[in-house]
Amino acid sequence: MVDSIGPNHSNKQRGVRSNYAVSGDEEEGALKEQERLLPIANVGRIMKQILPPNAKISKEAKETMQECVSEFISFVTGEASDKCHREKRKTVNGDDICWALGSLGFDDYGDSLKRYLIRYREAEGERVANQNKAAAAETAAPEPLHFSFDLMDKRRI
């Protein structure tokens, strides 16, 4: 997608932070751009959820939103990754994303995400506990069946 500045200006000249390198080979550059973007079908599906059922979304609108949300995710994840790097950790977790949202000025999103993360972890803990109970019940030895036969009560006729 060509911006209003023109095709000869690089992202670096415009001050845009980019997470991919553009090579001289156009096909390879297009592939790398595809790798950094969310699938457009998913973006369109999310956009459609908020609109009335009879609303249409242009291809240009979907592509614009695709680039915006992909850049937003990269921006927030980069901030969280920097924090992990400073703390000498290799894994970015949900708490890091919440922190990054807050530090970048998206406090409302960070607070909402924190509440979601708490509920998710509670549900995940319950799911794991239920799986463990079911697995324990399956592996436990069944109680032996006890039959008692009183042969003395049986009389021959």
Coordinates of N, CA, C and O in Angstrom, one line a residue:
M1 N 0.8 -1.2 0.0 CA 0.0 0.0 0.0 C 0.9 1.2 0.0 O 1.8 1.4 0.8
V2 N 0.7 2.2 -0.9 CA 1.5 3.4 -1.0 C 0.8 4.5 -0.2 O -0.4 4.7 -0.3
D3 N 1.6 5.2 0.6 CA 1.1 6.2 1.4 C 1.0 7.6 0.7 O 1.5 7.7 -0.4
S4 N 0.5 8.6 1.4 CA 0.4 9.9 0.7 C 1.8 10.6 0.5 O 1.8 11.5 -0.2
I5 N 2.8 10.1 1.2 CA 4.1 10.7 1.1 C 4.7 10.3 -0.3 O 5.4 11.1 -0.9
G6 N 4.4 9.1 -0.7 CA 5.0 8.7 -2.0 C 5.8 7.5 -1.9 O 6.3 7.1 -0.8
P7 N 6.0 6.7 -2.9 CA 6.6 5.4 -2.9 C 8.1 5.5 -2.7 O 8.8 4.6 -2.3
N8 N 8.8 6.7 -2.9 CA 10.2 6.8 -2.7 C 10.7 7.1 -1.3 O 11.9 7.2 -1.1
H9 N 9.8 7.3 -0.4 CA 10.2 7.6 1.0 C 10.1 6.4 1.8 O 9.2 5.6 1.8
S10 N 11.2 6.1 2.6 CA 11.2 4.9 3.4 C 10.5 5.2 4.7 O 10.3 6.3 5.1
N11 N 10.2 4.1 5.4 CA 9.6 4.2 6.7 C 10.5 5.0 7.7 O 10.1 5.7 8.5
K12 N 11.8 4.8 7.5 CA 12.8 5.4 8.4 C 12.7 7.0 8.2 O 12.8 7.7 9.2
Q13 N 12.5 7.4 7.0 CA 12.5 8.9 6.8 C 11.2 9.4 7.4 O 11.2 10.6 7.7
R14 N 10.1 8.7 7.4 CA 8.9 9.2 8.0 C 8.8 9.0 9.5 O 7.8 9.4 10.1
G15 N 9.8 8.3 10.1 CA 9.8 8.2 11.5 C 9.0 7.0 12.0 O 8.6 6.9 13.1
V16 N 8.6 6.1 11.1 CA 7.8 4.9 11.5 C 8.7 3.8 11.9 O 9.7 3.5 11.2
R17 N 8.4 3.2 13.0 CA 9.1 2.1 13.5 C 8.7 0.8 12.8 O 7.5 0.6 12.7
S18 N 9.6 0.1 12.2 CA 9.2 -1.1 11.4 C 9.9 -2.3 11.9 O 11.0 -2.2 12.3
N19 N 9.2 -3.4 11.9 CA 9.8 -4.7 12.4 C 10.2 -5.6 11.3 O 10.3 -6.8 11.5
Y20 N 10.3 -5.1 10.1 CA 10.8 -6.0 9.0 C 11.7 -5.2 8.1 O 11.7 -4.0 8.0
A21 N 12.6 -6.0 7.4 CA 13.5 -5.4 6.5 C 13.0 -5.5 5.1 O 12.5 -6.6 4.7
V22 N 13.1 -4.5 4.3 CA 12.6 -4.5 2.9 C 13.8 -4.8 2.1 O 14.8 -4.1 2.1
S23 N 13.8 -5.8 1.3 CA 14.9 -6.2 0.4 C 14.7 -5.6 -1.0 O 13.6 -5.1 -1.3
G24 N 15.7 -5.7 -1.8 CA 15.6 -5.2 -3.2 C 14.6 -6.1 -4.0 O 14.0 -5.6 -4.9
D25 N 14.5 -7.3 -3.7 CA 13.6 -8.2 -4.4 C 12.2 -8.0 -3.9 O 11.8 -8.2 -2.8
E26 N 11.3 -7.5 -4.8 CA 10.0 -7.1 -4.5 C 9.2 -8.2 -4.0 O 8.4 -8.1 -3.0
E27 N 9.3 -9.4 -4.5 CA 8.6 -10.6 -4.1 C 8.9 -11.0 -2.7 O 8.0 -11.2 -1.9
E28 N 10.2 -10.9 -2.3 CA 10.6 -11.2 -1.0 C 10.1 -10.2 0.0 O 9.6 -10.5 1.1
G29 N 10.1 -8.9 -0.4 CA 9.6 -7.8 0.4 C 8.1 -8.0 0.7 O 7.6 -7.8 1.8
A30 N 7.3 -8.4 -0.3 CA 5.9 -8.6 -0.2 C 5.6 -9.8 0.8 O 4.7 -9.7 1.6
L31 N 6.4 -10.8 0.7 CA 6.3 -11.9 1.6 C 6.5 -11.5 3.0 O 5.8 -11.9 3.9
K32 N 7.6 -10.7 3.3 CA 7.8 -10.3 4.6 C 6.7 -9.4 5.1 O 6.4 -9.5 6.3
E33 N 6.1 -8.6 4.3 CA 5.0 -7.7 4.7 C 3.8 -8.6 5.1 O 3.2 -8.4 6.1
Q34 N 3.6 -9.7 4.3 CA 2.5 -10.6 4.6 C 2.7 -11.3 5.9 O 1.7 -11.5 6.7
E35 N 3.9 -11.6 6.2 CA 4.2 -12.3 7.5 C 4.0 -11.4 8.7 O 3.7 -11.8 9.8
R36 N 4.1 -10.1 8.5 CA 4.0 -9.2 9.7 C 2.6 -8.7 9.9 O 2.3 -8.1 10.9
L37 N 1.7 -8.9 9.0 CA 0.3 -8.5 9.1 C -0.6 -9.6 9.5 O -0.4 -10.8 9.2
L38 N -1.7 -9.2 10.3 CA -2.7 -10.2 10.7 C -3.5 -10.6 9.4 O -3.6 -9.8 8.5
P39 N -4.0 -11.8 9.4 CA -4.8 -12.2 8.2 C -6.0 -11.3 8.0 O -6.7 -10.9 8.9
I40 N -6.1 -10.8 6.8 CA -7.2 -9.8 6.5 C -8.6 -10.4 6.7 O -9.5 -9.6 7.1
A41 N -8.8 -11.7 6.5 CA -10.1 -12.3 6.8 C -10.4 -12.1 8.3 O -11.6 -11.8 8.6
N42 N -9.5 -12.3 9.1 CA -9.7 -12.1 10.6 C -10.0 -10.7 10.9 O -10.9 -10.4 11.7
V43 N -9.3 -9.8 10.3 CA -9.5 -8.4 10.6 C -10.9 -8.0 10.1 O -11.7 -7.3 10.8
G44 N -11.3 -8.4 8.9 CA -12.6 -8.1 8.4 C -13.7 -8.7 9.2 O -14.8 -8.1 9.5
R45 N -13.5 -9.9 9.8 CA -14.5 -10.6 10.6 C -14.7 -9.7 11.9 O -15.9 -9.5 12.4
I46 N -13.6 -9.3 12.5 CA -13.7 -8.5 13.7 C -14.4 -7.1 13.4 O -15.3 -6.7 14.2
M47 N -14.1 -6.5 12.3 CA -14.7 -5.2 11.9 C -16.2 -5.4 11.7 O -17.0 -4.6 12.1
K48 N -16.6 -6.5 11.1 CA -18.0 -6.8 10.8 C -18.9 -7.0 12.1 O -20.1 -6.7 12.1
Q49 N -18.3 -7.5 13.1 CA -19.0 -7.7 14.4 C -19.6 -6.5 15.0 O -20.7 -6.5 15.6
I50 N -19.0 -5.3 14.8 CA -19.5 -4.1 15.4 C -20.4 -3.4 14.5 O -21.2 -2.5 14.9
L51 N -20.5 -3.7 13.2 CA -21.3 -3.0 12.2 C -22.7 -3.7 12.1 O -22.9 -4.9 12.4
P52 N -23.7 -2.9 11.6 CA -25.0 -3.5 11.4 C -24.9 -4.6 10.3 O -24.0 -4.6 9.5
P53 N -25.8 -5.6 10.4 CA -25.7 -6.8 9.5 C -25.6 -6.4 8.0 O -25.0 -7.1 7.2
N54 N -26.3 -5.3 7.6 CA -26.3 -5.0 6.2 C -25.2 -4.1 5.7 O -25.1 -3.7 4.5
A55 N -24.2 -3.8 6.6 CA -23.1 -2.9 6.3 C -22.1 -3.6 5.5 O -21.9 -4.8 5.6
K56 N -21.4 -2.9 4.6 CA -20.3 -3.5 3.8 C -19.0 -2.8 4.2 O -19.0 -1.6 4.6
I57 N -17.9 -3.5 4.0 CA -16.6 -2.9 4.3 C -15.8 -3.0 3.0 O -15.6 -4.1 2.5
S58 N -15.2 -1.9 2.6 CA -14.4 -1.9 1.4 C -13.1 -2.6 1.7 O -12.6 -2.7 2.8
K59 N -12.5 -3.1 0.6 CA -11.2 -3.8 0.7 C -10.1 -2.8 1.2 O -9.3 -3.2 2.0
E60 N -10.2 -1.6 0.8 CA -9.3 -0.5 1.3 C -9.4 -0.3 2.8 O -8.4 -0.2 3.5
A61 N -10.6 -0.3 3.3 CA -10.8 -0.1 4.7 C -10.2 -1.3 5.5 O -9.6 -1.1 6.5
K62 N -10.4 -2.5 5.0 CA -9.9 -3.7 5.6 C -8.4 -3.7 5.6 O -7.7 -4.0 6.6
E63 N -7.8 -3.3 4.5 CA -6.3 -3.2 4.4 C -5.7 -2.2 5.3 O -4.7 -2.4 5.9
T64 N -6.4 -1.0 5.4 CA -6.0 0.1 6.3 C -6.0 -0.4 7.7 O -5.0 -0.2 8.5
M65 N -7.1 -1.0 8.1 CA -7.2 -1.5 9.5 C -6.2 -2.6 9.8 O -5.6 -2.7 10.8
Q66 N -6.0 -3.5 8.8 CA -5.0 -4.6 8.9 C -3.6 -4.0 9.2 O -3.0 -4.5 10.1
E67 N -3.2 -3.0 8.5 CA -1.9 -2.4 8.8 C -1.9 -1.7 10.2 O -0.9 -1.8 10.9
C68 N -3.0 -1.0 10.5 CA -3.0 -0.3 11.8 C -3.0 -1.2 13.0 O -2.1 -1.0 13.9
V69 N -3.8 -2.3 13.0 CA -3.8 -3.2 14.1 C -2.5 -4.0 14.2 O -2.0 -4.2 15.3
S70 N -1.9 -4.3 13.0 CA -0.7 -5.0 13.0 C 0.5 -4.2 13.6 O 1.3 -4.6 14.4
E71 N 0.5 -2.9 13.2 CA 1.5 -2.0 13.7 C 1.3 -1.7 15.2 O 2.2 -1.7 16.0
F72 N 0.0 -1.6 15.7 CA -0.3 -1.4 17.1 C 0.2 -2.6 17.9 O 0.9 -2.4 18.9
I73 N 0.0 -3.8 17.4 CA 0.4 -5.0 18.1 C 1.9 -5.0 18.2 O 2.5 -5.4 19.2
S74 N 2.6 -4.7 17.1 CA 4.1 -4.7 17.1 C 4.6 -3.6 18.0 O 5.6 -3.9 18.7
F75 N 4.0 -2.5 18.1 CA 4.4 -1.4 18.9 C 4.3 -1.8 20.4 O 5.3 -1.7 21.2
V76 N 3.2 -2.4 20.8 CA 3.0 -2.8 22.2 C 3.9 -3.9 22.6 O 4.5 -3.9 23.6
T77 N 4.0 -4.9 21.7 CA 4.8 -6.1 21.9 C 6.3 -5.7 22.0 O 7.0 -6.2 22.8
G78 N 6.7 -4.7 21.2 CA 8.1 -4.3 21.2 C 8.4 -3.6 22.6 O 9.5 -3.9 23.1
E79 N 7.5 -2.8 23.1 CA 7.7 -2.2 24.4 C 7.8 -3.3 25.5 O 8.7 -3.2 26.4
A80 N 6.9 -4.3 25.4 CA 6.9 -5.4 26.4 C 8.2 -6.2 26.3 O 8.8 -6.6 27.3
S81 N 8.7 -6.4 25.1 CA 9.9 -7.1 24.8 C 11.1 -6.4 25.4 O 12.0 -7.0 25.9
D82 N 11.1 -5.1 25.2 CA 12.2 -4.3 25.7 C 12.3 -4.4 27.3 O 13.4 -4.5 27.8
K83 N 11.1 -4.4 27.9 CA 11.1 -4.6 29.4 C 11.7 -6.0 29.7 O 12.5 -6.1 30.7
C84 N 11.3 -7.0 29.0 CA 11.8 -8.3 29.3 C 13.3 -8.4 29.1 O 14.0 -9.0 29.9
H85 N 13.8 -7.8 28.1 CA 15.2 -7.8 27.8 C 16.0 -7.1 28.9 O 17.0 -7.6 29.4
R86 N 15.4 -5.9 29.4 CA 16.1 -5.2 30.5 C 16.1 -6.1 31.8 O 17.1 -6.1 32.6
E87 N 15.1 -6.9 31.9 CA 15.0 -7.8 33.1 C 15.6 -9.2 32.9 O 15.5 -10.1 33.7
K88 N 16.3 -9.3 31.7 CA 17.0 -10.5 31.3 C 16.0 -11.8 31.3 O 16.4 -12.8 31.8
R89 N 14.8 -11.5 30.8 CA 13.9 -12.6 30.6 C 13.6 -12.8 29.1 O 13.8 -11.9 28.3
K90 N 13.3 -14.1 28.8 CA 13.1 -14.4 27.4 C 11.7 -14.5 26.9 O 11.4 -14.6 25.8
T91 N 10.8 -14.6 27.9 CA 9.4 -14.8 27.6 C 8.5 -13.6 27.9 O 8.6 -13.1 29.1
V92 N 7.8 -13.1 27.0 CA 6.9 -12.0 27.2 C 5.5 -12.6 27.6 O 5.0 -13.5 27.0
N93 N 5.0 -12.1 28.7 CA 3.7 -12.7 29.2 C 2.6 -11.6 29.2 O 2.9 -10.5 28.9
G94 N 1.5 -12.0 29.6 CA 0.3 -11.1 29.6 C 0.5 -9.9 30.5 O 0.1 -8.8 30.2
D95 N 1.2 -10.1 31.6 CA 1.5 -9.0 32.5 C 2.4 -7.9 31.9 O 2.2 -6.7 32.1
D96 N 3.3 -8.4 31.1 CA 4.2 -7.5 30.3 C 3.4 -6.7 29.3 O 3.7 -5.5 29.1
I97 N 2.5 -7.3 28.6 CA 1.6 -6.6 27.7 C 0.8 -5.5 28.4 O 0.7 -4.4 27.9
C98 N 0.2 -5.9 29.5 CA -0.6 -4.9 30.3 C 0.3 -3.7 30.7 O -0.1 -2.6 30.6
W99 N 1.5 -4.0 31.2 CA 2.4 -3.0 31.6 C 2.8 -2.1 30.4 O 2.8 -0.8 30.5
A100 N 3.0 -2.7 29.2 CA 3.4 -1.9 28.0 C 2.3 -1.0 27.6 O 2.5 0.2 27.3
L101 N 1.0 -1.5 27.7 CA -0.1 -0.7 27.3 C -0.2 0.6 28.2 O -0.4 1.7 27.8
G102 N 0.0 0.3 29.5 CA 0.0 1.4 30.5 C 1.1 2.4 30.3 O 0.9 3.6 30.3
S103 N 2.3 1.9 30.0 CA 3.5 2.8 29.8 C 3.4 3.6 28.5 O 4.0 4.7 28.4
L104 N 2.6 3.1 27.6 CA 2.5 3.8 26.3 C 1.3 4.7 26.3 O 1.0 5.4 25.3
G105 N 0.6 4.8 27.4 CA -0.5 5.8 27.5 C -1.9 5.1 27.2 O -2.9 5.8 27.1
F106 N -1.9 3.8 27.1 CA -3.2 3.2 26.8 C -3.7 2.5 28.1 O -4.0 1.3 28.2
D107 N -3.8 3.4 29.1 CA -4.2 2.9 30.5 C -5.5 2.1 30.5 O -5.7 1.1 31.1
D108 N -6.5 2.7 29.7 CA -7.9 2.0 29.7 C -7.8 0.6 29.2 O -8.4 -0.3 29.7
Y109 N -7.0 0.5 28.1 CA -6.8 -0.9 27.5 C -6.1 -1.8 28.5 O -6.4 -3.0 28.6
G110 N -5.0 -1.2 29.1 CA -4.2 -2.0 30.0 C -5.1 -2.5 31.2 O -5.0 -3.7 31.6
D111 N -5.9 -1.6 31.8 CA -6.8 -2.0 32.9 C -7.8 -3.1 32.5 O -8.0 -4.1 33.2
S112 N -8.4 -2.9 31.3 CA -9.3 -3.9 30.8 C -8.7 -5.3 30.6 O -9.2 -6.3 30.9
L113 N -7.5 -5.2 30.0 CA -6.8 -6.4 29.7 C -6.3 -7.1 31.0 O -6.3 -8.4 31.1
K114 N -6.0 -6.4 32.1 CA -5.6 -7.0 33.4 C -6.8 -7.7 33.9 O -6.6 -8.8 34.4
R115 N -8.0 -7.1 33.9 CA -9.2 -7.8 34.4 C -9.4 -9.1 33.6 O -9.8 -10.2 34.1
Y116 N -9.3 -9.0 32.3 CA -9.5 -10.2 31.4 C -8.5 -11.3 31.8 O -8.8 -12.5 31.9
L117 N -7.2 -10.9 31.9 CA -6.1 -11.8 32.2 C -6.4 -12.5 33.6 O -6.2 -13.8 33.7
I118 N -6.9 -11.8 34.6 CA -7.2 -12.4 35.8 C -8.3 -13.5 35.7 O -8.2 -14.6 36.1
R119 N -9.4 -13.1 34.9 CA -10.5 -14.1 34.7 C -10.0 -15.3 33.9 O -10.4 -16.4 34.1
Y120 N -9.2 -15.0 32.9 CA -8.6 -16.1 32.1 C -7.8 -17.1 32.9 O -8.0 -18.3 32.8
R121 N -7.0 -16.5 33.8 CA -6.1 -17.4 34.6 C -7.0 -18.2 35.6 O -6.6 -19.4 35.9
E122 N -8.0 -17.6 36.1 CA -8.9 -18.3 37.0 C -9.6 -19.5 36.3 O -9.6 -20.6 36.8
A123 N -10.1 -19.2 35.1 CA -10.8 -20.2 34.3 C -9.8 -21.3 33.9 O -10.2 -22.5 33.9
E124 N -8.6 -20.9 33.5 CA -7.6 -21.9 33.1 C -7.2 -22.8 34.3 O -7.1 -24.0 34.2
G125 N -7.1 -22.2 35.5 CA -6.8 -23.0 36.7 C -7.9 -24.0 37.0 O -7.7 -25.1 37.4
E126 N -9.2 -23.6 36.8 CA -10.3 -24.5 37.1 C -10.3 -25.6 36.0 O -10.6 -26.7 36.4
R127 N -10.0 -25.3 34.8 CA -10.0 -26.3 33.7 C -8.9 -27.3 34.0 O -9.2 -28.5 33.9
V128 N -7.7 -26.9 34.4 CA -6.6 -27.8 34.7 C -7.0 -28.7 35.9 O -6.8 -29.9 35.9
A129 N -7.6 -28.1 36.9 CA -8.0 -28.8 38.1 C -9.0 -29.9 37.7 O -8.9 -31.0 38.2
N130 N -10.0 -29.5 36.9 CA -11.0 -30.5 36.5 C -10.4 -31.6 35.7 O -10.7 -32.8 35.8
Q131 N -9.4 -31.3 34.8 CA -8.7 -32.3 34.0 C -7.9 -33.3 34.9 O -7.9 -34.5 34.7
N132 N -7.3 -32.7 35.9 CA -6.5 -33.5 36.9 C -7.4 -34.4 37.7 O -7.1 -35.6 37.9
K133 N -8.6 -34.0 38.1 CA -9.5 -34.8 38.8 C -10.0 -36.0 37.9 O -10.1 -37.1 38.4
A134 N -10.3 -35.6 36.7 CA -10.8 -36.7 35.7 C -9.7 -37.7 35.5 O -10.0 -38.9 35.4
A135 N -8.5 -37.2 35.3 CA -7.3 -38.1 35.1 C -7.1 -39.0 36.3 O -6.8 -40.2 36.2
A136 N -7.2 -38.5 37.5 CA -7.0 -39.2 38.7 C -8.1 -40.3 38.9 O -7.8 -41.4 39.3
A137 N -9.3 -39.9 38.5 CA -10.4 -40.9 38.6 C -10.2 -42.0 37.6 O -10.6 -43.2 37.9
E138 N -9.7 -41.7 36.5 CA -9.5 -42.8 35.4 C -8.4 -43.7 35.8 O -8.4 -44.9 35.6
T139 N -7.3 -43.2 36.5 CA -6.2 -44.0 36.8 C -6.3 -44.8 38.1 O -5.5 -45.7 38.4
A140 N -7.2 -44.3 38.9 CA -7.4 -45.0 40.2 C -7.9 -46.4 40.0 O -8.7 -46.7 39.2
A141 N -7.4 -47.3 40.8 CA -7.8 -48.7 40.7 C -9.2 -48.8 41.1 O -9.7 -48.3 42.2
P142 N -10.0 -49.6 40.4 CA -11.4 -49.7 40.7 C -11.6 -50.6 42.0 O -10.7 -51.5 42.2
E143 N -12.5 -50.3 42.8 CA -12.8 -51.0 44.0 C -13.2 -52.4 43.6 O -14.0 -52.6 42.7
P144 N -12.7 -53.4 44.3 CA -13.1 -54.8 43.9 C -14.5 -55.0 44.3 O -15.1 -54.5 45.2
L145 N -15.2 -55.8 43.5 CA -16.6 -56.2 43.7 C -16.6 -57.3 44.7 O -15.8 -58.3 44.6
H146 N -17.5 -57.2 45.7 CA -17.6 -58.2 46.7 C -18.9 -59.0 46.5 O -20.0 -58.4 46.6
F147 N -18.8 -60.2 46.3 CA -19.9 -61.1 46.2 C -19.8 -62.1 47.4 O -18.8 -62.6 47.7
S148 N -20.9 -62.3 48.0 CA -20.9 -63.4 49.0 C -22.0 -64.4 48.6 O -23.1 -64.0 48.3
F149 N -21.6 -65.6 48.7 CA -22.5 -66.7 48.4 C -22.6 -67.5 49.6 O -21.6 -68.0 50.2
D150 N -23.7 -67.7 50.1 CA -23.9 -68.6 51.2 C -24.4 -69.9 50.7 O -25.6 -70.1 50.4
L151 N -23.5 -70.8 50.6 CA -23.8 -72.1 50.1 C -24.6 -73.0 51.0 O -25.2 -74.0 50.7
M152 N -24.5 -72.7 52.3 CA -25.3 -73.4 53.3 C -26.8 -73.3 53.1 O -27.5 -74.1 53.5
D153 N -27.2 -72.1 52.6 CA -28.6 -71.9 52.5 C -29.2 -72.6 51.3 O -30.4 -72.8 51.2
K154 N -28.4 -73.1 50.4 CA -28.9 -73.8 49.3 C -29.1 -75.2 49.6 O -28.2 -75.9 50.0
R155 N -30.3 -75.7 49.6 CA -30.6 -77.1 49.9 C -30.9 -77.8 48.6 O -31.6 -77.3 47.8
R156 N -30.5 -79.0 48.6 CA -30.8 -79.9 47.5 C -32.1 -80.5 47.7 O -32.4 -81.0 48.8
I157 N -32.8 -80.5 46.7 CA -34.1 -81.1 46.8 C -34.1 -82.5 46.1 O -33.6 -82.8 45.1

